[in-house]
Structure formats: structure tokens, C-alpha cells
CSV table of C-alpha atoms and ligand atoms in Angstrom, one decimal:
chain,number,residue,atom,x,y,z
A,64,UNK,CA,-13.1,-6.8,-17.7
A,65,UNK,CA,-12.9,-3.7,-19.5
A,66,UNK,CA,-11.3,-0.5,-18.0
A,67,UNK,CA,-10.7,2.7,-19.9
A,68,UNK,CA,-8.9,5.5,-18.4
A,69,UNK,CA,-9.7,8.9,-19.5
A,70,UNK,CA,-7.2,11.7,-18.1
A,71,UNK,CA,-6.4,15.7,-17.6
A,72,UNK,CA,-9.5,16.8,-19.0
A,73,UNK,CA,-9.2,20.6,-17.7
A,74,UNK,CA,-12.2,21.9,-18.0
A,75,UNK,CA,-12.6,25.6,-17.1
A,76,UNK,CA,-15.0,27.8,-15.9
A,77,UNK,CA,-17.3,29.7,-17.9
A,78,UNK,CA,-16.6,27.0,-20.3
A,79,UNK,CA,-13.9,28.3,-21.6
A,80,UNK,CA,-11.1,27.4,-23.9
A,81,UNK,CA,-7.9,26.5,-21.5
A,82,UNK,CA,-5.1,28.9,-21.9
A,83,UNK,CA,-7.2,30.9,-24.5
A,84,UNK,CA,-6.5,27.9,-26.8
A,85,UNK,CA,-7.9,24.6,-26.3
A,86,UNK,CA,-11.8,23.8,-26.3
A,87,UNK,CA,-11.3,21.2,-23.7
A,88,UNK,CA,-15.2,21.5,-23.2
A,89,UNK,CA,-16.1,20.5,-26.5
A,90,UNK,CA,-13.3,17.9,-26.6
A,91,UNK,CA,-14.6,15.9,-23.5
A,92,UNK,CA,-17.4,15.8,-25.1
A,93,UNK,CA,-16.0,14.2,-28.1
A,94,UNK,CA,-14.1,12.0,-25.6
A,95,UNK,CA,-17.7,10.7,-24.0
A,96,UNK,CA,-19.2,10.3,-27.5
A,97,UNK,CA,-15.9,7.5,-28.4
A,98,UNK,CA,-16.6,5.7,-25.0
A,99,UNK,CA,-20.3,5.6,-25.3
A,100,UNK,CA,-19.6,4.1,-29.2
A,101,UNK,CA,-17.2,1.1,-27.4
A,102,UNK,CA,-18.8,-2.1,-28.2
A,103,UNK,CA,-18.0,-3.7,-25.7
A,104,UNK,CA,-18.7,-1.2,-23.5
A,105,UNK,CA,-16.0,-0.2,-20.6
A,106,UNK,CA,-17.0,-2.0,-17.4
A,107,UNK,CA,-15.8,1.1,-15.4
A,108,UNK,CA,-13.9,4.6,-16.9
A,109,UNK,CA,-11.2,5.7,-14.4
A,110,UNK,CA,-10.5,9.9,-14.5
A,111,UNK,CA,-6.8,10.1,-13.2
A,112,UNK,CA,-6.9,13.7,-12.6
A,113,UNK,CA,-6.7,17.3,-13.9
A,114,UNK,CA,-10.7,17.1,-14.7
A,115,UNK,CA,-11.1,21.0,-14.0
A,116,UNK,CA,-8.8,23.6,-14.2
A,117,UNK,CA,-8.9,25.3,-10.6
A,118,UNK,CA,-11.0,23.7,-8.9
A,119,UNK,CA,-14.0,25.3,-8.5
A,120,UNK,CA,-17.6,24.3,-7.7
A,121,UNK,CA,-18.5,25.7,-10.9
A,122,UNK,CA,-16.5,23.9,-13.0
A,123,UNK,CA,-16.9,20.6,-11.1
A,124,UNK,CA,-20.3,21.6,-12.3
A,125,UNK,CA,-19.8,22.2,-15.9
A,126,UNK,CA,-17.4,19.1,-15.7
A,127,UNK,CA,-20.7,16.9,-14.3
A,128,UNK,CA,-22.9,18.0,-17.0
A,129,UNK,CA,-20.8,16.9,-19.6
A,130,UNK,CA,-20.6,13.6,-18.1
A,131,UNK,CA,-23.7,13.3,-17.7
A,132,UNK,CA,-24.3,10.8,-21.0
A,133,UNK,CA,-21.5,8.2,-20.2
A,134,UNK,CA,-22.9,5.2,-20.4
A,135,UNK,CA,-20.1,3.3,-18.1
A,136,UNK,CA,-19.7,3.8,-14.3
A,137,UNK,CA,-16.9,6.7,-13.6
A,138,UNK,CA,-14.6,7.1,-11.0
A,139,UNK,CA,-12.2,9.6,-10.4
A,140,UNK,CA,-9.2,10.8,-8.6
A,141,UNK,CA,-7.5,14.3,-8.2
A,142,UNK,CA,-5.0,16.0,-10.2
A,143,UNK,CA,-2.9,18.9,-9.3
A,144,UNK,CA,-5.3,21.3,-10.7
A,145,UNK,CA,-8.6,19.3,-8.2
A,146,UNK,CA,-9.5,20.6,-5.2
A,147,UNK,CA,-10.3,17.3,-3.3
A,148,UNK,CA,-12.9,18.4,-1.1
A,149,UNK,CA,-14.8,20.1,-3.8
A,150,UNK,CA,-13.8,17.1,-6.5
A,151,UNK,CA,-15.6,14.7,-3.6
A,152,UNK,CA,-18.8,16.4,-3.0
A,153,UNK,CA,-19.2,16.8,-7.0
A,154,UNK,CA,-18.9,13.1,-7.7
A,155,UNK,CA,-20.3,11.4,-4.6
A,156,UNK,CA,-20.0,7.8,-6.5
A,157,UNK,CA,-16.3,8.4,-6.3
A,158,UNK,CA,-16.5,11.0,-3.3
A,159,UNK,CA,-18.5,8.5,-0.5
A,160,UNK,CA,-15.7,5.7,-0.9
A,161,UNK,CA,-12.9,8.1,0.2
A,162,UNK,CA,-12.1,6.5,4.0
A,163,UNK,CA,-12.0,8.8,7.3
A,164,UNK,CA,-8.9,10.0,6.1
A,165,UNK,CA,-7.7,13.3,5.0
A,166,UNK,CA,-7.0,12.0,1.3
A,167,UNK,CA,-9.3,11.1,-1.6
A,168,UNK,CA,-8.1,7.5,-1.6
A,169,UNK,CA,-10.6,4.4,-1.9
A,170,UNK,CA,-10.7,0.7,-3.3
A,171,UNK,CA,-13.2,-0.8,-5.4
A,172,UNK,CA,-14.2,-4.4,-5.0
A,173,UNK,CA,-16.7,-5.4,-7.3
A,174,UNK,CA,-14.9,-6.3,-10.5
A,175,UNK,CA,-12.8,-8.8,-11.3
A,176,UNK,CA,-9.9,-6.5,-11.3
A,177,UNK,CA,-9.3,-4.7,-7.6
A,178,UNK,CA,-9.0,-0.6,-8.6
A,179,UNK,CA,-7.2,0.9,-5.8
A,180,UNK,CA,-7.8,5.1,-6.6
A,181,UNK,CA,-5.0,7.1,-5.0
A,182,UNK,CA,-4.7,10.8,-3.9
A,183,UNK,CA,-1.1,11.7,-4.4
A,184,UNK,CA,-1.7,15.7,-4.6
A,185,UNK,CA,-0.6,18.4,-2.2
A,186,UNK,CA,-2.9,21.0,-2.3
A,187,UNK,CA,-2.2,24.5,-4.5
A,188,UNK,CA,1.3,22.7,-5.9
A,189,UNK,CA,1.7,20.9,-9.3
A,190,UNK,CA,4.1,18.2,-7.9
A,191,UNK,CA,2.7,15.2,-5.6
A,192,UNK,CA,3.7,13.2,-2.7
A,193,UNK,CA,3.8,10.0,-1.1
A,194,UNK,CA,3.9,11.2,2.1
A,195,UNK,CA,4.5,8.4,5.2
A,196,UNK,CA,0.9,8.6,5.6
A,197,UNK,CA,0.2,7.3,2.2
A,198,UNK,CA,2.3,4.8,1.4
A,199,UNK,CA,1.1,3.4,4.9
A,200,UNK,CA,-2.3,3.3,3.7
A,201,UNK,CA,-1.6,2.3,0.0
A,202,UNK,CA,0.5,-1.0,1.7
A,203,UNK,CA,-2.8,-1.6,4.3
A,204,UNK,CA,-5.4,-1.4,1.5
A,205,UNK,CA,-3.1,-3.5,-0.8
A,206,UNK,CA,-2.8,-5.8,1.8
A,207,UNK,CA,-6.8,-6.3,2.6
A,208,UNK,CA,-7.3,-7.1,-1.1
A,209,UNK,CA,-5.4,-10.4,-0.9
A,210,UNK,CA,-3.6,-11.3,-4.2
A,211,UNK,CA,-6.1,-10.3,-6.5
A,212,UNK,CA,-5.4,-9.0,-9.9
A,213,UNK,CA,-5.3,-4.8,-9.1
A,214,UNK,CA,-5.1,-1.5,-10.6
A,215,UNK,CA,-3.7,1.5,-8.6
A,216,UNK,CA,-5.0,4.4,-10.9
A,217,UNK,CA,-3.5,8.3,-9.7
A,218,UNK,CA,-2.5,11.2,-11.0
A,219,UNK,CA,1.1,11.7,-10.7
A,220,UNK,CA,3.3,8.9,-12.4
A,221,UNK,CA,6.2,7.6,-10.2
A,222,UNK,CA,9.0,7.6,-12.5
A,223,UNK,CA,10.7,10.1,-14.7
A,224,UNK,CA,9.3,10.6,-18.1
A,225,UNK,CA,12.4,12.5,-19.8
A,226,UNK,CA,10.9,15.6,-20.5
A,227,UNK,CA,12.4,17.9,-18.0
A,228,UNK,CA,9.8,20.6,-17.1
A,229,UNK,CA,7.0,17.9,-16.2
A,230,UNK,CA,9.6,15.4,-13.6
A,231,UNK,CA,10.5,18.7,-12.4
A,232,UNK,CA,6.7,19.2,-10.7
A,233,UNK,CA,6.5,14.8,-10.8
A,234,UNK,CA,6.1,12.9,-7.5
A,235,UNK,CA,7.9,13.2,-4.5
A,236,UNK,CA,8.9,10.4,-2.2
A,237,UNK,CA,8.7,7.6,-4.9
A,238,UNK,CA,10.9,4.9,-3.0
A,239,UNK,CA,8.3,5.1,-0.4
A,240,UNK,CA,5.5,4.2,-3.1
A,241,UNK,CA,8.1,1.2,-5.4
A,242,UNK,CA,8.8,-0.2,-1.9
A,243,UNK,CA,5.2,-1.1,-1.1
A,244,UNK,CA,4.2,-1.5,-4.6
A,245,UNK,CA,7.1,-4.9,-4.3
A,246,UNK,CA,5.7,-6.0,-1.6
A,247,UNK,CA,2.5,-6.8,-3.8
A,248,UNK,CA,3.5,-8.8,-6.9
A,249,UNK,CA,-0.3,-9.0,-7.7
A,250,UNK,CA,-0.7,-5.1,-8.4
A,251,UNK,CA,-0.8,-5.5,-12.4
A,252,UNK,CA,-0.7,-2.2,-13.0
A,253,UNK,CA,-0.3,1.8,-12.0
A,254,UNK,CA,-2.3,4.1,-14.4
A,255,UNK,CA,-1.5,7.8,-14.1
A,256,UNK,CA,-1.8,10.8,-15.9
A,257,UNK,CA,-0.4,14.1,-15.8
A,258,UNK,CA,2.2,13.6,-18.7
A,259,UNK,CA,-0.2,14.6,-20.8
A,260,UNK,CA,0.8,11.5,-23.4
A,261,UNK,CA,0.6,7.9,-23.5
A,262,UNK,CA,4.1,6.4,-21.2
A,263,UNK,CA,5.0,3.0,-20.1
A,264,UNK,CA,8.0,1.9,-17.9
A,265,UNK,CA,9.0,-1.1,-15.6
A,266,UNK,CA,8.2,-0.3,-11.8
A,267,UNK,CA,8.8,-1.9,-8.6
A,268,UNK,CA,8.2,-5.1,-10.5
A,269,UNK,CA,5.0,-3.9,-12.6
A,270,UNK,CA,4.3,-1.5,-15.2
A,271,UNK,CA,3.6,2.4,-14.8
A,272,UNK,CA,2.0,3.8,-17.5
A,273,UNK,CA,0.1,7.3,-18.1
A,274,UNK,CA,-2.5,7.9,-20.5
A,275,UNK,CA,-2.6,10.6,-23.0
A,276,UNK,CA,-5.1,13.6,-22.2
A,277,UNK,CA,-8.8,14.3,-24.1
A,278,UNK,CA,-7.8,17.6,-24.9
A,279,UNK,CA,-4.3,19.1,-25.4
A,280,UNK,CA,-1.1,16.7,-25.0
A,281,UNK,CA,2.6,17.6,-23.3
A,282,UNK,CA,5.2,18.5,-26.3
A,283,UNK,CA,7.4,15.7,-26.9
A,284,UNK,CA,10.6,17.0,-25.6
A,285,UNK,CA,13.2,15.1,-24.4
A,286,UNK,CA,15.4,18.2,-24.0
A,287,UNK,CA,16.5,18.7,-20.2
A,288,UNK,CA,15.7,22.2,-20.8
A,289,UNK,CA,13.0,22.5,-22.9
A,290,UNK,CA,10.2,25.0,-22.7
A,291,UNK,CA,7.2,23.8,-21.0
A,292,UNK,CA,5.2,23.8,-23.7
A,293,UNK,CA,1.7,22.0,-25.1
A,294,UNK,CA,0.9,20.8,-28.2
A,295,UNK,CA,-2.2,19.5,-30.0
A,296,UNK,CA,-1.4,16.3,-31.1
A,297,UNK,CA,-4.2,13.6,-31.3
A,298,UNK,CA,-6.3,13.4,-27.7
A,299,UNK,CA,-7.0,9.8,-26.3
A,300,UNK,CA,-8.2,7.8,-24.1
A,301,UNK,CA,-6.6,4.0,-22.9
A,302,UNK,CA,-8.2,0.9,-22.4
A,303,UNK,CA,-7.2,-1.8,-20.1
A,304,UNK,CA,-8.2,-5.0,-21.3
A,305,UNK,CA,-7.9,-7.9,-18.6
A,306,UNK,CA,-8.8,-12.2,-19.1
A,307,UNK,CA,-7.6,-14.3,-16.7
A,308,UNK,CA,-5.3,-15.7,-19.5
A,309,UNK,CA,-3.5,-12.7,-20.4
A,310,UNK,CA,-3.6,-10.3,-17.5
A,311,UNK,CA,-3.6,-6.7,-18.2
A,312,UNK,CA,-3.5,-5.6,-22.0
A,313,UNK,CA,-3.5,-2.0,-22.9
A,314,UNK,CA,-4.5,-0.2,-25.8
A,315,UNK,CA,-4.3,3.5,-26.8
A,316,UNK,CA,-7.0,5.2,-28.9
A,317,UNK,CA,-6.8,8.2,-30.6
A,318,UNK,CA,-10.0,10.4,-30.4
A,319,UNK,CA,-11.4,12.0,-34.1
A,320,UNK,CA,-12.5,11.4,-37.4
A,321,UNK,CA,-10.2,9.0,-38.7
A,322,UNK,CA,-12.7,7.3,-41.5
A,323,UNK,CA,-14.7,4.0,-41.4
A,324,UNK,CA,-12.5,0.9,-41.1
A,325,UNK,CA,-12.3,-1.1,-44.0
A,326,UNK,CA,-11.3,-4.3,-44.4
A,327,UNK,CA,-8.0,-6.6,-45.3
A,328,UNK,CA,-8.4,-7.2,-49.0
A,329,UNK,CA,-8.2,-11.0,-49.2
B,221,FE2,FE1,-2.9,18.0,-16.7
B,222,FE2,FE1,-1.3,17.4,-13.6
């Protein structure tokens, strides 16, 4: 099975450049073009939030139309910067799977690997929670799927990435989440985003990781103090790569013109 994750796609209204700067409209599109050009193709793409700017119908609508020409399945969950109600009515696919509750959480069993989508925003704030609530139902639906291979996929990571300004607005209540996630040795993976850049740590005895954005990335800051600032380095997009044999194997693309490959010279 393979899974790529797209992330923090910020797409504004009006098509506009974000922050007067970045063309993320025009770099989602160059995002869909290096998925649709896989071979194999992604079984699934998973959006792990931030995929419009403020959360308007309008740019849920812009967002839709450039989606429009992936060739894989899509499935999404909210970042800080999603409305969930409007995020759920513009991708029904996504949207319809989200229980009676008052979060955008779901499961997906049809692939060989269980995807587990998980709200962990609190609407009009940057930070996220695991509130009671949630980590009830995250240990529930973990629990239904058995000990199949799964992927939780969310917006916020749950651990601290270094750079100051970003754990500062990171998730709240995280022994809440790592206590139900140990209950579940057979959760492979969590895939986040937020970070803006492609991070990996140990948690609750799997690995949290967070893909790097399609259009700008976090500044690479490990100062405690640093500005918040953005920077273009190269957007991306991760793919998940799971055999039976191996488990979960991840690899991190960088989105552009980088040349042809060419080949080993003996
Ligand atoms: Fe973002
Ligand atoms: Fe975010």
C-alpha cells in the first residue's frame, strides 16, 4: 500500500498569494501534477491540515477545484487555519465519515493499512487539544480496529519540534494522547503537519512524524526565541510505503524541477 501525505496547503481566497508572498495556488497545483506523475500511483493521499487559509466556503471552493485532477482518492483533516464544519461539507468523501460527534474524526477500513483521521483543533486558536473527549474516542476506534497495521494522520504533532514559536501554539494535553497511543502497539505510525517541514521522533512506542508543506516551509530555527518566521525552502510531499515485511517506510519528496534522472555509470 501506498500512502502519500500532502500537508498545510493554505490556500487563500481570491486566489491569492499567502501573506502577499507565496503562490500557494499555483504551488498545489504543482503538488497535484508530482502525485498524478507517481508510478505507482498513491492508493490514498491524506491532507493533514491547514488546506485553506481561513476557512471560508470560498476558498474550500478554490481549494476543490484544484483538486479536482488527482488521480488518487483524498482524505483530509483540519488544521488550525479549517473551519470543520465548512472543511466537511466541502469534501463529503472525507466529511460523511465524521461520526455523530462534534469533531471531524473518522477511520477508514478498506486498505491494508487502518487510517484513523483525527480532529485535534479548537476552533479560532492555532494550538490543539486532546481534550478527555478525544483521546476517549481515539482509544475506542483504535480499539474496534483490532491489531491491524494503522496510521493516525492529524494536524498538530504531539511532541516538541525545537523551534520555539511553533511548540508554543503545538498540542495540548499530549499524555492523554501517548497514553492511549501505548495501549496500541499496532498503531505504526502518527502523521502530522503543521511544522511546516519534514520531523520524526519516538512516541509512545511509535514514530511521530510531520510532513513538510506544498508551499512555504517553517524556518529552521532551533533558537528558543526565534522570530516566527517562513522560509521558501523546497515544498514536499511524504510517501508511506507499507509491505507486510517491512512495515511502514517513509520517504520525503521534494516538489520542482530537479532534471531527469540519469543513471549509475557502470
Ligand atoms: Fe500550516
Ligand atoms: Fe497549522
Amino acid at each position: 500500500m501506498l500512502i502519500a501525505q500532502i500537508s498545510d496547503l493554505h490556500i487563500q481566497k481570491g486566489g491569492k498569494p499567502a501573506y502577499g508572498v507565496v503562490d500557494t495556488v499555483s504551488m498545489l497545483k504543482r503538488a497535484v501534477e508530482a502525485l498524478n506523475a507517481l508510478d505507482p500511483q498513491p492508493d490514498v493521499v491524506l491532507a493533514t491540515g491547514d488546506l485553506v487559509e481561513r476557512g471560508s466556503a470560498e476558498e474550500y471552493g478554490i481549494l476543490r477545484e484544484i483538486l479536482k485532477p488527482l488521480k488518487a482518492p483524498l482524505l483530509v483533516v483540519p488544521g488550525n487555519h479549517d473551519a470543520r464544519g465548512t472543511l466537511a461539507e466541502a469534501f463529503p468523501d472525507s466529511g460523511k465519515r465524521v461520526g455523530a460527534s462534534e469533531f471531524f474524526h473518522y477511520a477508514v477500513d478498506e486498505f491494508p493499512v487502518r487510517l484513523i483521521g483525527y480532529d485535534t483543533t479548537v476552533p479560532k486558536h492555532h494550538h490543539g487539544e486532546v481534550c478527555a473527549a478525544r483521546a476517549d474516542w481515539l482509544d475506542r476506534t483504535l480499539a474496534a480496529g483490532g491489531d491491524r497495521p494503522t496510521v493516525i494522520f492529524l494536524h498538530h504533532p504531539p511532541f516538541k519540534t525545537g523551534i520555539g514559536h511553533m511548540d508554543r501554539s503545538g498540542l495540548t494535553n499530549v499524555p492523554a494522547m501517548a497514553a492511549v497511543v501505548k495501549k496500541h502497539p499496532n498503531v505504526e505510525r502518527i502523521v502530522c503537519g503543521h511544522i511546516h517541514r519534514a520531523i520524526q521522533t519516538r512516541f509512545a512506542g511509535t514514530i511521530a512524524s510531520v510532513a513538510p508543506s506544498t508551499a512555504h516551509q517553517i524556518n529552521l530555527d532551533l533558537r528558543q526565541d526565534g522570530p516566527a518566521a517562513m522560509k521558501m525552502d523546497p515544498p514536499g510531499y511524504q510517501l508511506h510505503y507499507w509491505t507486510p515485511e517491512a512495515g511502514l517506510v517513509t520517504h520525503t519528496a521534494a516538489i520542482g524541477d530537479y532534471g531527469e534522472p540519469f543513471n549509475f555509470p557502470w
